[in-house]
Short mmCIF file of C-alpha atoms in Angstrom, two decimals:
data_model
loop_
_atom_site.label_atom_id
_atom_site.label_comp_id
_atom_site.label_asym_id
_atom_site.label_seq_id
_atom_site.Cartn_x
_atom_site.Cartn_y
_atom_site.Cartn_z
CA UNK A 1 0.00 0.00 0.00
CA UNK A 2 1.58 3.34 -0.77
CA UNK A 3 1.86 5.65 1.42
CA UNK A 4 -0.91 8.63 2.07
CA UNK A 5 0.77 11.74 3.08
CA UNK A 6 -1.20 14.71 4.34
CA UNK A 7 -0.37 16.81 1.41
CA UNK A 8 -2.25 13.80 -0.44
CA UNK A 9 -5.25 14.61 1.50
CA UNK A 10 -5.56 17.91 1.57
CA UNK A 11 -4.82 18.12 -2.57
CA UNK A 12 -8.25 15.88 -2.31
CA UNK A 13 -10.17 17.98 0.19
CA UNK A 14 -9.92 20.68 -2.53
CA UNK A 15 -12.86 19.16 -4.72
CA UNK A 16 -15.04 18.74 -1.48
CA UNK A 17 -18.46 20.32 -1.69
CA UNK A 18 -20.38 20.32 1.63
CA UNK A 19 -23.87 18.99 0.96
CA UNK A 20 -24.95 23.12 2.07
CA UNK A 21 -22.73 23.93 -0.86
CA UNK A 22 -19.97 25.80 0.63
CA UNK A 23 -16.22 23.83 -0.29
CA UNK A 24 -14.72 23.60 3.57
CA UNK A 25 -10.90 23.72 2.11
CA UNK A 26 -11.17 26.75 -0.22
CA UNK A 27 -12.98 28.66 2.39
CA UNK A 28 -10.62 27.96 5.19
CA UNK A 29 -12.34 25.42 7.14
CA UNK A 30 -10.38 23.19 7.23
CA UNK A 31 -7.09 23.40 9.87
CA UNK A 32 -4.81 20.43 10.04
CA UNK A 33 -4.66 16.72 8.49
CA UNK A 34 -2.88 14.26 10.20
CA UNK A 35 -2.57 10.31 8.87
CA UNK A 36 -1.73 7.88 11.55
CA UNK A 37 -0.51 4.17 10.23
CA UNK A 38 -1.33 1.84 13.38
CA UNK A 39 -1.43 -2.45 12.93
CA UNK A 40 -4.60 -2.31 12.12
CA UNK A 41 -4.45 0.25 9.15
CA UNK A 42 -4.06 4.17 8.38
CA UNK A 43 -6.15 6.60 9.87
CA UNK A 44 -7.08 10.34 8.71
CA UNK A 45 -7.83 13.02 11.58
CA UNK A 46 -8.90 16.05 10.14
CA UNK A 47 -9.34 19.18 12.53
CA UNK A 48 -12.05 21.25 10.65
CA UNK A 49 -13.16 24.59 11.99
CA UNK A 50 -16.39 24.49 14.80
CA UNK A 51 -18.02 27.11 12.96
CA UNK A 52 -18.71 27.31 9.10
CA UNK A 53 -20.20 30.56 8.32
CA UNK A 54 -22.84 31.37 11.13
CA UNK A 55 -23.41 27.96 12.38
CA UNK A 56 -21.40 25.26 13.64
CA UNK A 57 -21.35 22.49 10.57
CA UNK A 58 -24.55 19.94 9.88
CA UNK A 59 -24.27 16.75 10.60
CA UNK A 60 -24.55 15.74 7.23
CA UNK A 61 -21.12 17.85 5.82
CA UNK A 62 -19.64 16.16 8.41
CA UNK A 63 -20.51 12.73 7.11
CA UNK A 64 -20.01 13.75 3.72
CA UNK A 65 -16.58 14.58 4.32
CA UNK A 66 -15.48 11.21 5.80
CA UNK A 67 -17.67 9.50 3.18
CA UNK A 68 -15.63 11.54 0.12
CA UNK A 69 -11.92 10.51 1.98
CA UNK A 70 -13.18 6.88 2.56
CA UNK A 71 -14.29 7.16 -1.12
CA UNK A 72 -10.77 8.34 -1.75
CA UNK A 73 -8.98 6.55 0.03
CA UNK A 74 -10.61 2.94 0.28
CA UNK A 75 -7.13 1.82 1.68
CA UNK A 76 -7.74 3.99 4.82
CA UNK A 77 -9.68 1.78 7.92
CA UNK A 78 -10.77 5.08 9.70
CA UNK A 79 -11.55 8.75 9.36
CA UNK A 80 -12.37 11.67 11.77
CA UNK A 81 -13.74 14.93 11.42
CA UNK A 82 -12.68 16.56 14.56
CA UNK A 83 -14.03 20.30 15.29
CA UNK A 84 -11.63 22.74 16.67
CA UNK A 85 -12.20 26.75 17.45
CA UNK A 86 -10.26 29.23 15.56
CA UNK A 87 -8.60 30.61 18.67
CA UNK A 88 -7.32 26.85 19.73
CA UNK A 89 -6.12 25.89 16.26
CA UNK A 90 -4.42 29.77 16.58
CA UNK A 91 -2.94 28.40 19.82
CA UNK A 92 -1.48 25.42 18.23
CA UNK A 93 0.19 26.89 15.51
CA UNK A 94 2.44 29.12 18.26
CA UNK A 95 2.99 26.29 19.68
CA UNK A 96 4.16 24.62 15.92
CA UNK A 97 7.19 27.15 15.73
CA UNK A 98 10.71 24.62 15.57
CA UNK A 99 13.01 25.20 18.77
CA UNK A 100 16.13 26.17 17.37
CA UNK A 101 18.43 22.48 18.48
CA UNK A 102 17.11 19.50 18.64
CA UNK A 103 17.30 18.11 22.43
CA UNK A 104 20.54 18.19 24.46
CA UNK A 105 21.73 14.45 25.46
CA UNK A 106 22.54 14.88 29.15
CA UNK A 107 26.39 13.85 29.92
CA UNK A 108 26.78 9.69 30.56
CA UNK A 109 23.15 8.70 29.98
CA UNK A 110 23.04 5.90 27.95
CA UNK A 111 20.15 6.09 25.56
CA UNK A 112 18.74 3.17 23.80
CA UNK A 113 16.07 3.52 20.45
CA UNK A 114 13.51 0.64 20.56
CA UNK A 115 12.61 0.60 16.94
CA UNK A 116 10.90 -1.77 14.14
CA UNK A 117 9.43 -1.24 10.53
CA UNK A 118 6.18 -1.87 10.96
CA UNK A 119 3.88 -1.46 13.82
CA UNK A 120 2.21 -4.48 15.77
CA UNK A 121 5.14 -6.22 16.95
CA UNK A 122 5.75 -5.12 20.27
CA UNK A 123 8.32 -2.61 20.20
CA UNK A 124 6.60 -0.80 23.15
CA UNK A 125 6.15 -3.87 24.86
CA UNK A 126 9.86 -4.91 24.75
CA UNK A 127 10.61 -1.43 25.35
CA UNK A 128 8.81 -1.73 29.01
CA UNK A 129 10.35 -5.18 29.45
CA UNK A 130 14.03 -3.76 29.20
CA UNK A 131 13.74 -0.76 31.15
CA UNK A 132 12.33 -2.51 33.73
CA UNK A 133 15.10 -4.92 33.56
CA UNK A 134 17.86 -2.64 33.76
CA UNK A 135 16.54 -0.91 36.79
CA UNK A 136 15.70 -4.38 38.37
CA UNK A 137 19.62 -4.51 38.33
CA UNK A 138 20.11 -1.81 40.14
CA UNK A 139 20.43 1.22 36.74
CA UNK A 140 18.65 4.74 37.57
CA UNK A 141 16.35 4.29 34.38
CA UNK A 142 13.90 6.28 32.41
CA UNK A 143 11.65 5.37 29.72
CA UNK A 144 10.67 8.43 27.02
CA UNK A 145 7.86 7.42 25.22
CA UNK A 146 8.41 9.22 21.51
CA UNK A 147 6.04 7.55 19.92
CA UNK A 148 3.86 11.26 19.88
CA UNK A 149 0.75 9.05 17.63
CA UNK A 150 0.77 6.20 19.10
CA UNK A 151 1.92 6.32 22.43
CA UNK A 152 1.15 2.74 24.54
CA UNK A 153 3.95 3.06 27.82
CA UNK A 154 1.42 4.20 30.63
CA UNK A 155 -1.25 1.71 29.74
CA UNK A 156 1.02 -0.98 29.43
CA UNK A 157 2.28 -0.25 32.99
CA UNK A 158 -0.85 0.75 34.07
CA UNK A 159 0.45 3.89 35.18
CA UNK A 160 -2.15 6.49 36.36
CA UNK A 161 -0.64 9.33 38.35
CA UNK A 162 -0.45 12.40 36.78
CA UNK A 163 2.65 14.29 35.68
CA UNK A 164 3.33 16.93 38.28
CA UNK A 165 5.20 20.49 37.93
CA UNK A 166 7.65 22.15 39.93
CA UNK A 167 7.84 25.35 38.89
CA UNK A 168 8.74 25.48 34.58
CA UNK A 169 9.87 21.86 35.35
CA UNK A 170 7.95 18.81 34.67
CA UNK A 171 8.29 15.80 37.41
CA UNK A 172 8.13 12.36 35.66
CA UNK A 173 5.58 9.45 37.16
CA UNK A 174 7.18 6.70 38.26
CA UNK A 175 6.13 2.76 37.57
CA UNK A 176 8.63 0.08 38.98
CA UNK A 177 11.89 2.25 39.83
CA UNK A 178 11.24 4.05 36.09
CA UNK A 179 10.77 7.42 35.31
CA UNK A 180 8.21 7.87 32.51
CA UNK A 181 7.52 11.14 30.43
CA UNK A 182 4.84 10.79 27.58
CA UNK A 183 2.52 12.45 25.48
CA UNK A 184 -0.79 10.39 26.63
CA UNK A 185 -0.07 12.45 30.09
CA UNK A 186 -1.06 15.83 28.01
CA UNK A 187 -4.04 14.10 25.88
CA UNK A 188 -7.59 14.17 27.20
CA UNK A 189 -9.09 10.49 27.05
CA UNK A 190 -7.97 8.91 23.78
CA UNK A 191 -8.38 11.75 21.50
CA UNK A 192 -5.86 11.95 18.69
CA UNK A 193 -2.66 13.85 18.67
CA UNK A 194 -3.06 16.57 15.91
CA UNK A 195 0.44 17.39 15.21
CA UNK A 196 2.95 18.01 11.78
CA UNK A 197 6.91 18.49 12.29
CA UNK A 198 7.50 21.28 14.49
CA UNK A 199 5.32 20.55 17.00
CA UNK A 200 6.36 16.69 17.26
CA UNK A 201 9.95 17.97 17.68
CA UNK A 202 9.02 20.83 20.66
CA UNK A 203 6.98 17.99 22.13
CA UNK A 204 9.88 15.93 22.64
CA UNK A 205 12.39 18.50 23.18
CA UNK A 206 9.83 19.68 26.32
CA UNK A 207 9.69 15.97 27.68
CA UNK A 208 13.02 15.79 27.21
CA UNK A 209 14.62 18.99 28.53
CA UNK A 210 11.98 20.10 31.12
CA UNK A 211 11.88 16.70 32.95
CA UNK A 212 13.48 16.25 36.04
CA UNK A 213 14.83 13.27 35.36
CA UNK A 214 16.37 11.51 38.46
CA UNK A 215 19.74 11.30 36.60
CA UNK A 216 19.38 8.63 34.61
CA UNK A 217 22.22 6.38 33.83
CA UNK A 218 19.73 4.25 30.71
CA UNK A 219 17.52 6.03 28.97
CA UNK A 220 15.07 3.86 26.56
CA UNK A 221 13.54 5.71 23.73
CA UNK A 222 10.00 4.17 22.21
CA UNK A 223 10.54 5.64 18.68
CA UNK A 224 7.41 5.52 16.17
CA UNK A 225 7.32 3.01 13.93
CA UNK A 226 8.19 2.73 10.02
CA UNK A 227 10.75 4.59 7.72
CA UNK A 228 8.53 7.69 7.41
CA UNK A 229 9.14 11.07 7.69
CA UNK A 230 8.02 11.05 11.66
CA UNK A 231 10.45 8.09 12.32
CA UNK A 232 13.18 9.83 10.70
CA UNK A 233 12.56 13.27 12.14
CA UNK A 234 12.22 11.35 15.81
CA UNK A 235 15.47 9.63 15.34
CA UNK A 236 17.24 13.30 14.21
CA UNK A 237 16.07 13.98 17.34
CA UNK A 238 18.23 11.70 19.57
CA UNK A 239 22.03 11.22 17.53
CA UNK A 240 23.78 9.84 20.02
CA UNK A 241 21.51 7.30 21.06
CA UNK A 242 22.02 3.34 19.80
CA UNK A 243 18.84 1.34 18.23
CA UNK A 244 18.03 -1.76 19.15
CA UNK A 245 15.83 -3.87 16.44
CA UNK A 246 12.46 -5.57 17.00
CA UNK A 247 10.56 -8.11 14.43
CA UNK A 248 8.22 -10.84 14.56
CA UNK A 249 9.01 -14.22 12.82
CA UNK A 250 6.84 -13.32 9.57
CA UNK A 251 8.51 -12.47 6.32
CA UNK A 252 6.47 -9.14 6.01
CA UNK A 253 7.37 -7.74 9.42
CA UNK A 254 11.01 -8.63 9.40
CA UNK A 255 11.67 -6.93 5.97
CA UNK A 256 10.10 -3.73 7.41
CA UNK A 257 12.58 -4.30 10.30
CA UNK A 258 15.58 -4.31 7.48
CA UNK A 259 14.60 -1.19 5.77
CA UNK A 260 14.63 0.45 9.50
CA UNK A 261 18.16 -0.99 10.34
CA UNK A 262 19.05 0.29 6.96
CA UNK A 263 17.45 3.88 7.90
CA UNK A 264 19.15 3.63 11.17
CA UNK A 265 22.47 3.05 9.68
CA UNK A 266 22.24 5.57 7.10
CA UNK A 267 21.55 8.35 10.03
CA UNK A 268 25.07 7.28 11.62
CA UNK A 269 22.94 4.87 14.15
CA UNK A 270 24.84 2.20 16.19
CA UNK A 271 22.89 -1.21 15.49
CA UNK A 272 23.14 -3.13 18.88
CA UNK A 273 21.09 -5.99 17.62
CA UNK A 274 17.76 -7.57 16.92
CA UNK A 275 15.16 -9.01 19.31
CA UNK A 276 12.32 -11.49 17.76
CA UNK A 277 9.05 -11.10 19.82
CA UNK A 278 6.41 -13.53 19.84
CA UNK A 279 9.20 -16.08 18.35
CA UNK A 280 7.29 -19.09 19.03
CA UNK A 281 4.72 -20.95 21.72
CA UNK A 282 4.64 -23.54 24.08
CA UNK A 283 2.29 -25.69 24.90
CA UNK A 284 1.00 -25.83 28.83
CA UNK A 285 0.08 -29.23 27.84
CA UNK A 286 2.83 -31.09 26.46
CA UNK A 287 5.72 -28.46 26.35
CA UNK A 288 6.36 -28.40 22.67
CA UNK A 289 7.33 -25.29 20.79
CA UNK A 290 5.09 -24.34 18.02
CA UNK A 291 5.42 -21.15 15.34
CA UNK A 292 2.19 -19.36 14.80
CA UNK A 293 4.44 -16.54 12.73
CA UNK A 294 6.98 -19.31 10.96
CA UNK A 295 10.31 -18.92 11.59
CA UNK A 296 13.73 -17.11 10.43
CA UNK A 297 12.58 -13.58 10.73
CA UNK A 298 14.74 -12.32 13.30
CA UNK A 299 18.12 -14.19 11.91
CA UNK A 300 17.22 -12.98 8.11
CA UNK A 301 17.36 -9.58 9.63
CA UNK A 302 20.85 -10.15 11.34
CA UNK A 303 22.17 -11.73 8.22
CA UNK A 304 20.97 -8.40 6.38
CA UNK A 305 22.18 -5.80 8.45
CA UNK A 306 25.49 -7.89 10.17
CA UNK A 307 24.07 -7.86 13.80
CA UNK A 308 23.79 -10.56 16.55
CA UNK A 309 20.29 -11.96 17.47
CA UNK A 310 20.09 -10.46 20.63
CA UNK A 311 16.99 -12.40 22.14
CA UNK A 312 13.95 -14.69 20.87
CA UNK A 313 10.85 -13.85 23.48
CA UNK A 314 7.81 -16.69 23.33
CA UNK A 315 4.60 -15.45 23.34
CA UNK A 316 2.86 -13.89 26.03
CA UNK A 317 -0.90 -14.43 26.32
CA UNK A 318 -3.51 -11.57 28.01
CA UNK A 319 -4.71 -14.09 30.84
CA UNK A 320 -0.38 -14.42 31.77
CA UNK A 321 0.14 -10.95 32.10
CA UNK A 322 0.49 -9.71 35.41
CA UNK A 323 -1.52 -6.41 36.42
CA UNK A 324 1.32 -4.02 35.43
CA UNK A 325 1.13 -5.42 31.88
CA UNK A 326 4.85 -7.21 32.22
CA UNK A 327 5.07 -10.04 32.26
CA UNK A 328 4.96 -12.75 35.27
CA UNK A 329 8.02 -12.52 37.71
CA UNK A 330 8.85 -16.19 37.86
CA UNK A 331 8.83 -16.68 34.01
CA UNK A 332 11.26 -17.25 30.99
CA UNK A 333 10.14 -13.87 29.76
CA UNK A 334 11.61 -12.00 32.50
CA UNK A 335 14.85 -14.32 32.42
CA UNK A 336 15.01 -13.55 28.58
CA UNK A 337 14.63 -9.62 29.55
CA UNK A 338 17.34 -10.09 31.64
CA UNK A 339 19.44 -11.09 29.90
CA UNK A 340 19.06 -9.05 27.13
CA UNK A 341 20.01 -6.23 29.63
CA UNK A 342 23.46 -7.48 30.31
CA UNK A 343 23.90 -7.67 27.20
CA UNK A 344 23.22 -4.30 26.66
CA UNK A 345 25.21 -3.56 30.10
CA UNK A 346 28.41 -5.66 28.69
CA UNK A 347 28.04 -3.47 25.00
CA UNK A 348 28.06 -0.48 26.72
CA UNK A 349 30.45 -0.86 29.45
CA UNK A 350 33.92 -0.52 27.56
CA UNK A 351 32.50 2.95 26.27
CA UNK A 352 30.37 4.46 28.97
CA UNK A 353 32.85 4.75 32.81
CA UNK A 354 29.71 6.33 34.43
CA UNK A 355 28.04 3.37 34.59
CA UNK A 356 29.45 0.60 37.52
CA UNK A 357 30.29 -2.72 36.59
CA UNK A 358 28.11 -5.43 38.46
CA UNK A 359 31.17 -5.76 41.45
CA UNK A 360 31.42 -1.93 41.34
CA UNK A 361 27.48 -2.60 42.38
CA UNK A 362 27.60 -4.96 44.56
#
């Protein structure tokens, strides 16, 4: 499926006529366009003025609008028509003005870029999985959740409390020993983010910079998916920071994962490795591995890129997930998590002196 770009949408929206006859686009209705590419399918958001003319707009213009993008755009699973005041959308484009740097990298920390290709495949998930690894072995950690669209870290560790202030400053919740900054902590319910370029990059710059961080020694970054422009703008963001690959088995998903290892590397990345996530099953019953995604993905990726398979993690089901969303103390997950963070320890432990070795720690 090609990809739909805003531009794309809005060069449509120009031949929209309102069933009350008015054309939204050419009479300045119409404020932002956003396309969001989840598992399940690309999404439009369109931000439309709350007042057309006198009156805020019918029912029926509204309909008619997602109706002529669907129409469009058959590819697309979902479109909204979201109303927004003049003075709010006014608001939001102050806010869109580009900081002048992108965001310092504090001295020492040690910042790791979960990424993958495609979305679905648990990036977030092993994201949450590491970070709480390293900090179960004793790491100050922090998990920045960059993923501005499609931001999943606080309901995967069920993490409720609000983000507090002290003063300019913004003080990070905290969910097993890990600081977490993310954008769902600045959206109301589930509504969609509504934000091009500039904004993404102030977003992250605030979370970034105007956190007080409790000194982090690891630092893992949930990057967006895919090899778009938001992926590549998020990485720009962050250039010292390694990326660590994640796949599933399936042909499709692990050559997404090479054309992001290939991104990486063309942006000067360090490739630390690949982790396959839902690699295989096991059965309660009789202990036998099975392969619900085939096999190979993870180990075509390393042959591609010339990086180790870092870890294979089995499949997790809803019903063996513990309240927090990780997974089950006494299980092989957590062992496999584990392990993957020494590795990432041992990698970085030659190059980074602020962080103690494990007899420095104990």
């Amino acid at each position: 499926m090609a990809e739909i770009r805003p531009k794309d949408v809005l060069a449509a929206l120009a031949s929209f006529q309102a069933a009350t006859g008015i054309y939204p686009l050419k009479e300045g209705h119409i404020q932002d366009v956003a396309v969001e590419t989840h598992a399940s399918g690309a999404e439009i958001n369109v931000h439309v003025d709350d007042t057309w003319g006198n009156a805020a707009p019918a029912d029926e213009d509204r309909e008619a609008l997602r109706r002529f993008l669907k129409a469009r755009f058959p590819e697309i699973c979902t479109v909204r028509v979201i109303l927004r005041s003049k003075e709010q959308a006014a608001t939001a484009r102050k806010l869109a003005k580009p900081g002048p740097t992108p965001p310092r990298t504090p001295v020492g920390v040690k910042m790791i870029a979960v990424v993958s290709g495609k979305g679905g495949v648990g990036k977030s998930t092993v994201s949450i999985h590491l970070a709480h690894a390293l900090a179960q072995l004793g790491y100050r950690t922090a998990i920045l959740d960059c993923d501005i669209y499609g931001f999943s870290i606080p309901d995967l560790l069920q993490l409720r409390d609000p983000v507090q202030s002290r003063g300019r400053q913004l003080i990070p919740p905290r969910a097993h020993a890990i600081d977490v900054m993310s954008m769902k902590f600045f959206v109301e319910g589930n509504d969609p983010v509504m934000w091009r370029g500039p904004m993404l990059g102030k977003a992250i710059r605030q979370m970034r910079e105007d956190t007080l961080w409790n000194d982090p020694q690891y630092m893992v970054l949930d990057l967006p998916p895919g090899t778009g422009d938001t992926a590549i703008d998020v990485h720009q963001y962050f250039p010292q920071a390694s990326a660590l690959l994640v796949t599933t088995p399936d042909a499709n998903a692990s050559r997404a994962a090479q054309r992001a290892g290939h991104m990486a590397l063309n942006m000067d990345r360090k490739l630390l490795g690949v982790v396959e996530n839902m690699s295989y099953w096991t059965c309660p019953d009789c202990g036998n591995p099975s392969y619900p995604l085939g096999r190979g993905g993870a180990d075509s990726v390393a042959a591609s890129l010339h990086i180790p398979v870092l870890a294979k993690i089995p499949w997790v089901f809803q019903n063996d997930v513990g309240v927090s969303g990780l997974a089950p103390e006494e299980s092989l997950v957590r062992d496999l998590y584990r392990d993957l963070a020494h590795t990432m320890i041992q990698m970085d432990s030659t190059t980074n002196p602020r962080l103690p070795t494990t007899e420095q720690r104990g």
